[in-house]
Amino acid sequence: MKLSKALPVLAVALCVPGAALRALHLLNGFDIDTGLPAAGGHWVWYCAVFFAACAVLYAVVALPLRNRRKQPFEQLLGTQSPMFRMAAVAAGLLLMVGGVLYLYLTVTAAEEGTAAWARMLETVYGVCTPLTGVCCIALASAQGREMTAAAAKLTLVPLLWSCLHLLVAYRMTCTDPKLPSFAFGLVADVMVVFAFYHLARLLYSKPRPEWLAFFSALALTMSLSDLGGYGLAWLMGVRTVTWPAAMVLRSGMSAAACLLLLAELGVLSAGSAEE
């Protein structure tokens, strides 16, 4: 069980090479004039192999947590740690601010020709994001005491938000010819959905703590590598692939959600190390 204690450290540490590979992909994998994927580019495969290797590593390290399936939520994720609360509050505040900014962009910078249902989807997403931030903070407080039925519902709002987040991201990128520049971020958003699903599953279904640990670690590495890689490429003056402001903001909110998942992962892995 002590092996699982290394999972949060691995998830954070592997963001460094992940961001470097993603930056090199954006630097070398796209045509300078058109921004379209360059023919015969190999960096996309290097990134894919790296994230696949991370997934295998995380699966192996998280596997011992299956022995904790019968433990109640309070033993799995109950904590009085001030570091956990600080991380959860930071994640919640970032989501609240990001949601307000995204709602502002949705209202003031609406795309011409956008269908009414798409605008409604983005508006609902923008409203749901600050509520998710509030739930993140409230959930952190609830984890310090016995979990009630009302407090358990706090896990459902982040799950709904993650699904909306994925839908909005997919709608914005699915028909874009530059999809390879967004694909890793989309996969990361899928991992975020699975992670929040397994967080709620601890209270509403058969607990699978090893899957929560696996998806949380992979979501963290992929989200921060994707956003960090774009940031590095931008700092290096690479403008071949330019993300819209809304996409950068959504990536930042993915990273904020992963901060909460990292905090939960830290509590889960710390508990496993004590056994």
mmCIF file of C-alpha atoms in Angstrom:
data_model
loop_
_atom_site.group_PDB
_atom_site.id
_atom_site.type_symbol
_atom_site.label_atom_id
_atom_site.label_comp_id
_atom_site.label_asym_id
_atom_site.label_seq_id
_atom_site.Cartn_x
_atom_site.Cartn_y
_atom_site.Cartn_z
ATOM 1 C CA MET A 1 0.000 0.000 0.000
ATOM 2 C CA LYS A 2 2.917 2.335 0.598
ATOM 3 C CA LEU A 3 3.566 2.302 -3.167
ATOM 4 C CA SER A 4 0.414 4.368 -3.707
ATOM 5 C CA LYS A 5 1.812 7.196 -1.573
ATOM 6 C CA ALA A 6 4.072 8.121 -4.498
ATOM 7 C CA LEU A 7 1.165 8.695 -6.894
ATOM 8 C CA PRO A 8 0.579 12.430 -6.228
ATOM 9 C CA VAL A 9 4.315 13.105 -6.488
ATOM 10 C CA LEU A 10 4.556 11.177 -9.759
ATOM 11 C CA ALA A 11 1.508 12.951 -11.208
ATOM 12 C CA VAL A 12 3.017 16.372 -10.502
ATOM 13 C CA ALA A 13 6.605 15.497 -11.436
ATOM 14 C CA LEU A 14 5.648 14.028 -14.813
ATOM 15 C CA CYS A 15 3.921 17.297 -15.747
ATOM 16 C CA VAL A 16 7.403 18.745 -16.388
ATOM 17 C CA PRO A 17 8.437 16.404 -19.239
ATOM 18 C CA GLY A 18 4.812 16.358 -20.384
ATOM 19 C CA ALA A 19 4.725 20.140 -20.791
ATOM 20 C CA ALA A 20 8.086 20.084 -22.576
ATOM 21 C CA LEU A 21 6.905 17.438 -25.047
ATOM 22 C CA ARG A 22 3.651 19.292 -25.637
ATOM 23 C CA ALA A 23 5.546 22.528 -26.315
ATOM 24 C CA LEU A 24 7.815 20.723 -28.787
ATOM 25 C CA HIS A 25 4.738 19.260 -30.456
ATOM 26 C CA LEU A 26 3.228 22.718 -30.904
ATOM 27 C CA LEU A 27 6.602 24.038 -32.093
ATOM 28 C CA ASN A 28 7.372 21.318 -34.648
ATOM 29 C CA GLY A 29 4.089 19.631 -35.456
ATOM 30 C CA PHE A 30 2.276 22.376 -37.357
ATOM 31 C CA ASP A 31 2.772 24.333 -40.553
ATOM 32 C CA ILE A 32 4.021 27.862 -39.900
ATOM 33 C CA ASP A 33 1.826 29.499 -42.540
ATOM 34 C CA THR A 34 -1.491 27.687 -42.085
ATOM 35 C CA GLY A 35 -1.271 26.300 -38.566
ATOM 36 C CA LEU A 36 -2.461 22.920 -39.868
ATOM 37 C CA PRO A 37 -0.775 19.681 -38.743
ATOM 38 C CA ALA A 38 2.495 19.145 -40.610
ATOM 39 C CA ALA A 39 2.716 16.047 -42.776
ATOM 40 C CA GLY A 40 4.915 13.332 -41.341
ATOM 41 C CA GLY A 41 5.169 14.937 -37.912
ATOM 42 C CA HIS A 42 6.290 12.616 -35.127
ATOM 43 C CA TRP A 43 5.899 14.788 -32.040
ATOM 44 C CA VAL A 44 2.225 13.969 -31.690
ATOM 45 C CA TRP A 45 3.206 10.302 -31.363
ATOM 46 C CA TYR A 46 5.906 11.116 -28.834
ATOM 47 C CA CYS A 47 3.305 12.881 -26.700
ATOM 48 C CA ALA A 48 0.822 10.034 -27.115
ATOM 49 C CA VAL A 49 3.401 7.428 -26.097
ATOM 50 C CA PHE A 50 4.420 9.507 -23.080
ATOM 51 C CA PHE A 51 0.851 9.827 -21.801
ATOM 52 C CA ALA A 52 0.212 6.130 -22.468
ATOM 53 C CA ALA A 53 3.296 5.278 -20.429
ATOM 54 C CA CYS A 54 2.036 7.547 -17.637
ATOM 55 C CA ALA A 55 -1.302 5.718 -17.705
ATOM 56 C CA VAL A 56 0.403 2.334 -17.334
ATOM 57 C CA LEU A 57 2.582 3.618 -14.491
ATOM 58 C CA TYR A 58 -0.361 5.169 -12.654
ATOM 59 C CA ALA A 59 -2.419 1.993 -13.051
ATOM 60 C CA VAL A 60 0.338 -0.069 -11.441
ATOM 61 C CA VAL A 61 0.903 2.376 -8.585
ATOM 62 C CA ALA A 62 -2.839 2.807 -7.894
ATOM 63 C CA LEU A 63 -3.631 -0.917 -7.995
ATOM 64 C CA PRO A 64 -2.957 -1.584 -4.264
ATOM 65 C CA LEU A 65 -5.783 0.820 -3.390
ATOM 66 C CA ARG A 66 -8.308 -1.818 -4.459
ATOM 67 C CA ASN A 67 -7.797 -3.345 -1.000
ATOM 68 C CA ARG A 68 -9.602 -0.310 0.469
ATOM 69 C CA ARG A 69 -12.864 -0.768 -1.427
ATOM 70 C CA LYS A 70 -14.823 -1.694 1.697
ATOM 71 C CA GLN A 71 -13.735 1.315 3.720
ATOM 72 C CA PRO A 72 -16.268 4.122 4.280
ATOM 73 C CA PHE A 73 -15.816 7.545 2.757
ATOM 74 C CA GLU A 74 -14.676 9.053 6.064
ATOM 75 C CA GLN A 75 -11.731 6.648 6.212
ATOM 76 C CA LEU A 76 -10.862 7.071 2.550
ATOM 77 C CA LEU A 77 -11.071 10.850 2.214
ATOM 78 C CA GLY A 78 -11.865 12.223 5.646
ATOM 79 C CA THR A 79 -9.194 14.701 6.750
ATOM 80 C CA GLN A 80 -8.498 17.710 8.919
ATOM 81 C CA SER A 81 -5.376 18.638 6.937
ATOM 82 C CA PRO A 82 -5.016 22.405 6.463
ATOM 83 C CA MET A 83 -3.031 21.794 3.249
ATOM 84 C CA PHE A 84 -5.950 19.866 1.793
ATOM 85 C CA ARG A 85 -8.362 22.649 2.676
ATOM 86 C CA MET A 86 -6.065 25.303 1.249
ATOM 87 C CA ALA A 87 -5.800 23.415 -2.057
ATOM 88 C CA ALA A 88 -9.557 22.824 -2.217
ATOM 89 C CA VAL A 89 -10.330 26.472 -1.432
ATOM 90 C CA ALA A 90 -7.806 27.624 -4.042
ATOM 91 C CA ALA A 91 -9.386 25.331 -6.635
ATOM 92 C CA GLY A 92 -12.848 26.593 -5.709
ATOM 93 C CA LEU A 93 -11.882 30.263 -5.926
ATOM 94 C CA LEU A 94 -10.179 29.745 -9.292
ATOM 95 C CA LEU A 95 -13.290 28.044 -10.658
ATOM 96 C CA MET A 96 -15.509 30.828 -9.331
ATOM 97 C CA VAL A 97 -13.398 33.560 -10.940
ATOM 98 C CA GLY A 98 -12.935 31.565 -14.144
ATOM 99 C CA GLY A 99 -16.664 30.904 -14.411
ATOM 100 C CA VAL A 100 -17.518 34.598 -14.091
ATOM 101 C CA LEU A 101 -14.940 35.512 -16.739
ATOM 102 C CA TYR A 102 -16.185 32.787 -19.072
ATOM 103 C CA LEU A 103 -19.770 33.940 -18.659
ATOM 104 C CA TYR A 104 -18.626 37.467 -19.510
ATOM 105 C CA LEU A 105 -16.876 36.217 -22.660
ATOM 106 C CA THR A 106 -19.944 34.221 -23.632
ATOM 107 C CA VAL A 107 -22.215 37.231 -23.362
ATOM 108 C CA THR A 108 -19.912 39.863 -24.899
ATOM 109 C CA ALA A 109 -18.004 37.886 -27.513
ATOM 110 C CA ALA A 110 -20.607 35.558 -28.948
ATOM 111 C CA GLU A 111 -19.647 34.031 -32.305
ATOM 112 C CA GLU A 112 -21.689 35.005 -35.310
ATOM 113 C CA GLY A 113 -23.833 32.193 -36.639
ATOM 114 C CA THR A 114 -23.668 30.214 -33.398
ATOM 115 C CA ALA A 115 -26.803 28.152 -32.829
ATOM 116 C CA ALA A 116 -29.089 29.132 -29.961
ATOM 117 C CA TRP A 117 -28.604 25.758 -28.266
ATOM 118 C CA ALA A 118 -24.824 26.226 -28.335
ATOM 119 C CA ARG A 119 -25.049 29.642 -26.720
ATOM 120 C CA MET A 120 -27.401 28.237 -24.105
ATOM 121 C CA LEU A 121 -24.954 25.397 -23.419
ATOM 122 C CA GLU A 122 -22.093 27.815 -22.865
ATOM 123 C CA THR A 123 -24.257 30.035 -20.667
ATOM 124 C CA VAL A 124 -25.281 27.086 -18.497
ATOM 125 C CA TYR A 125 -21.638 26.064 -18.307
ATOM 126 C CA GLY A 126 -20.614 29.570 -17.284
ATOM 127 C CA VAL A 127 -23.265 29.642 -14.530
ATOM 128 C CA CYS A 128 -22.444 26.128 -13.317
ATOM 129 C CA THR A 129 -18.721 26.815 -12.963
ATOM 130 C CA PRO A 130 -18.893 29.247 -10.004
ATOM 131 C CA LEU A 131 -21.400 26.916 -8.318
ATOM 132 C CA THR A 132 -18.861 24.126 -8.718
ATOM 133 C CA GLY A 133 -16.262 26.296 -7.034
ATOM 134 C CA VAL A 134 -18.591 26.811 -4.079
ATOM 135 C CA CYS A 135 -19.217 23.061 -3.882
ATOM 136 C CA CYS A 136 -15.469 22.359 -3.918
ATOM 137 C CA ILE A 137 -15.004 24.570 -0.856
ATOM 138 C CA ALA A 138 -18.058 23.139 0.910
ATOM 139 C CA LEU A 139 -16.966 19.575 0.142
ATOM 140 C CA ALA A 140 -13.550 20.230 1.660
ATOM 141 C CA SER A 141 -15.265 21.394 4.829
ATOM 142 C CA ALA A 142 -17.597 18.364 4.858
ATOM 143 C CA GLN A 143 -14.688 15.933 4.546
ATOM 144 C CA GLY A 144 -13.455 17.046 7.953
ATOM 145 C CA ARG A 145 -16.509 15.540 9.674
ATOM 146 C CA GLU A 146 -19.041 12.764 9.194
ATOM 147 C CA MET A 147 -20.485 12.858 5.691
ATOM 148 C CA THR A 148 -24.252 13.511 5.589
ATOM 149 C CA ALA A 149 -26.685 12.906 2.740
ATOM 150 C CA ALA A 150 -26.806 16.631 2.000
ATOM 151 C CA ALA A 151 -23.005 16.926 1.961
ATOM 152 C CA ALA A 152 -22.740 13.878 -0.303
ATOM 153 C CA LYS A 153 -24.677 15.779 -2.975
ATOM 154 C CA LEU A 154 -21.766 18.206 -3.215
ATOM 155 C CA THR A 155 -19.918 15.604 -5.308
ATOM 156 C CA LEU A 156 -22.633 15.685 -7.977
ATOM 157 C CA VAL A 157 -22.185 19.323 -9.031
ATOM 158 C CA PRO A 158 -18.492 18.896 -10.012
ATOM 159 C CA LEU A 159 -19.504 15.774 -11.949
ATOM 160 C CA LEU A 160 -22.182 17.719 -13.847
ATOM 161 C CA TRP A 161 -19.716 20.551 -14.431
ATOM 162 C CA SER A 162 -17.064 18.197 -15.840
ATOM 163 C CA CYS A 163 -19.602 16.799 -18.324
ATOM 164 C CA LEU A 164 -20.618 20.300 -19.421
ATOM 165 C CA HIS A 165 -16.944 21.250 -19.656
ATOM 166 C CA LEU A 166 -16.282 18.341 -21.998
ATOM 167 C CA LEU A 167 -19.341 19.094 -24.131
ATOM 168 C CA VAL A 168 -18.406 22.757 -24.535
ATOM 169 C CA ALA A 169 -14.796 21.916 -25.381
ATOM 170 C CA TYR A 170 -15.844 19.288 -27.912
ATOM 171 C CA ARG A 171 -18.377 21.582 -29.575
ATOM 172 C CA MET A 172 -15.713 24.251 -30.031
ATOM 173 C CA THR A 173 -13.087 21.934 -31.513
ATOM 174 C CA CYS A 174 -14.733 18.922 -33.175
ATOM 175 C CA THR A 175 -14.965 20.557 -36.616
ATOM 176 C CA ASP A 176 -11.712 22.510 -36.399
ATOM 177 C CA PRO A 177 -9.056 21.321 -38.903
ATOM 178 C CA LYS A 178 -6.471 22.050 -36.196
ATOM 179 C CA LEU A 179 -7.998 19.392 -33.928
ATOM 180 C CA PRO A 180 -4.614 17.709 -33.223
ATOM 181 C CA SER A 181 -3.572 20.871 -31.370
ATOM 182 C CA PHE A 182 -6.559 20.416 -29.024
ATOM 183 C CA ALA A 183 -6.838 16.621 -28.873
ATOM 184 C CA PHE A 184 -4.722 16.050 -25.759
ATOM 185 C CA GLY A 185 -6.752 18.641 -23.883
ATOM 186 C CA LEU A 186 -9.981 16.877 -24.891
ATOM 187 C CA VAL A 187 -8.653 13.541 -23.640
ATOM 188 C CA ALA A 188 -7.649 15.240 -20.393
ATOM 189 C CA ASP A 189 -11.208 16.549 -20.033
ATOM 190 C CA VAL A 190 -12.502 12.983 -20.416
ATOM 191 C CA MET A 191 -10.184 11.910 -17.600
ATOM 192 C CA VAL A 192 -11.569 14.719 -15.426
ATOM 193 C CA VAL A 193 -15.108 13.414 -16.006
ATOM 194 C CA PHE A 194 -14.088 9.888 -14.973
ATOM 195 C CA ALA A 195 -12.257 11.204 -11.902
ATOM 196 C CA PHE A 196 -15.278 13.153 -10.626
ATOM 197 C CA TYR A 197 -17.504 10.191 -11.439
ATOM 198 C CA HIS A 198 -15.428 7.925 -9.221
ATOM 199 C CA LEU A 199 -15.361 10.582 -6.495
ATOM 200 C CA ALA A 200 -19.180 10.548 -6.454
ATOM 201 C CA ARG A 201 -19.143 6.754 -6.735
ATOM 202 C CA LEU A 202 -17.469 6.530 -3.323
ATOM 203 C CA LEU A 203 -20.766 7.752 -1.857
ATOM 204 C CA TYR A 204 -23.411 6.598 -4.332
ATOM 205 C CA SER A 205 -22.216 3.246 -5.634
ATOM 206 C CA LYS A 206 -19.564 0.593 -5.079
ATOM 207 C CA PRO A 207 -16.349 2.447 -4.148
ATOM 208 C CA ARG A 208 -13.417 2.030 -6.498
ATOM 209 C CA PRO A 209 -10.646 4.117 -4.880
ATOM 210 C CA GLU A 210 -8.011 2.750 -7.250
ATOM 211 C CA TRP A 211 -9.921 4.147 -10.235
ATOM 212 C CA LEU A 212 -10.332 7.499 -8.530
ATOM 213 C CA ALA A 213 -6.577 7.619 -7.951
ATOM 214 C CA PHE A 214 -5.782 6.526 -11.511
ATOM 215 C CA PHE A 215 -8.053 8.978 -13.312
ATOM 216 C CA SER A 216 -7.159 11.850 -10.970
ATOM 217 C CA ALA A 217 -3.433 11.368 -11.564
ATOM 218 C CA LEU A 218 -3.820 11.020 -15.332
ATOM 219 C CA ALA A 219 -6.175 14.013 -15.575
ATOM 220 C CA LEU A 220 -3.708 16.125 -13.611
ATOM 221 C CA THR A 221 -0.702 15.200 -15.745
ATOM 222 C CA MET A 222 -2.514 15.612 -19.054
ATOM 223 C CA SER A 223 -4.277 18.873 -18.165
ATOM 224 C CA LEU A 224 -1.217 20.616 -16.742
ATOM 225 C CA SER A 225 1.027 19.285 -19.514
ATOM 226 C CA ASP A 226 -1.381 20.565 -22.161
ATOM 227 C CA LEU A 227 -1.765 24.013 -20.620
ATOM 228 C CA GLY A 228 1.896 24.228 -19.597
ATOM 229 C CA GLY A 229 3.048 23.170 -23.055
ATOM 230 C CA TYR A 230 0.950 25.856 -24.696
ATOM 231 C CA GLY A 231 2.290 28.408 -22.225
ATOM 232 C CA LEU A 232 5.897 27.401 -22.935
ATOM 233 C CA ALA A 233 5.323 27.562 -26.673
ATOM 234 C CA TRP A 234 3.755 30.997 -26.316
ATOM 235 C CA LEU A 235 6.691 32.243 -24.227
ATOM 236 C CA MET A 236 9.074 30.973 -26.916
ATOM 237 C CA GLY A 237 7.246 33.124 -29.443
ATOM 238 C CA VAL A 238 5.441 30.282 -31.202
ATOM 239 C CA ARG A 239 2.269 31.646 -32.797
ATOM 240 C CA THR A 240 1.684 28.806 -35.258
ATOM 241 C CA VAL A 241 -1.165 27.533 -33.128
ATOM 242 C CA THR A 242 -3.106 30.197 -31.252
ATOM 243 C CA TRP A 243 -5.921 29.239 -28.913
ATOM 244 C CA PRO A 244 -8.940 31.533 -28.510
ATOM 245 C CA ALA A 245 -9.251 33.266 -25.151
ATOM 246 C CA ALA A 246 -12.193 31.045 -24.192
ATOM 247 C CA MET A 247 -10.125 27.921 -24.815
ATOM 248 C CA VAL A 248 -7.224 29.172 -22.707
ATOM 249 C CA LEU A 249 -9.691 29.990 -19.928
ATOM 250 C CA ARG A 250 -11.295 26.546 -20.156
ATOM 251 C CA SER A 251 -7.860 24.930 -19.950
ATOM 252 C CA GLY A 252 -7.139 26.984 -16.868
ATOM 253 C CA MET A 253 -10.382 25.807 -15.269
ATOM 254 C CA SER A 254 -9.445 22.204 -16.071
ATOM 255 C CA ALA A 255 -6.198 22.800 -14.204
ATOM 256 C CA ALA A 256 -8.138 24.295 -11.271
ATOM 257 C CA ALA A 257 -10.391 21.235 -11.124
ATOM 258 C CA CYS A 258 -7.305 19.039 -11.185
ATOM 259 C CA LEU A 259 -5.971 20.934 -8.172
ATOM 260 C CA LEU A 260 -8.961 19.640 -6.203
ATOM 261 C CA LEU A 261 -8.379 16.143 -7.595
ATOM 262 C CA LEU A 262 -4.732 16.360 -6.537
ATOM 263 C CA ALA A 263 -5.812 17.304 -3.014
ATOM 264 C CA GLU A 264 -8.195 14.329 -2.894
ATOM 265 C CA LEU A 265 -5.474 12.084 -4.288
ATOM 266 C CA GLY A 266 -3.070 13.288 -1.615
ATOM 267 C CA VAL A 267 -5.527 12.382 1.155
ATOM 268 C CA LEU A 268 -6.304 9.006 -0.417
ATOM 269 C CA SER A 269 -2.662 8.055 -0.873
ATOM 270 C CA ALA A 270 -1.659 9.325 2.580
ATOM 271 C CA GLY A 271 -4.298 7.088 4.134
ATOM 272 C CA SER A 272 -3.028 4.081 2.206
ATOM 273 C CA ALA A 273 0.520 4.664 3.454
ATOM 274 C CA GLU A 274 -0.619 4.389 7.071
ATOM 275 C CA GLU A 275 -1.877 0.818 6.634
#
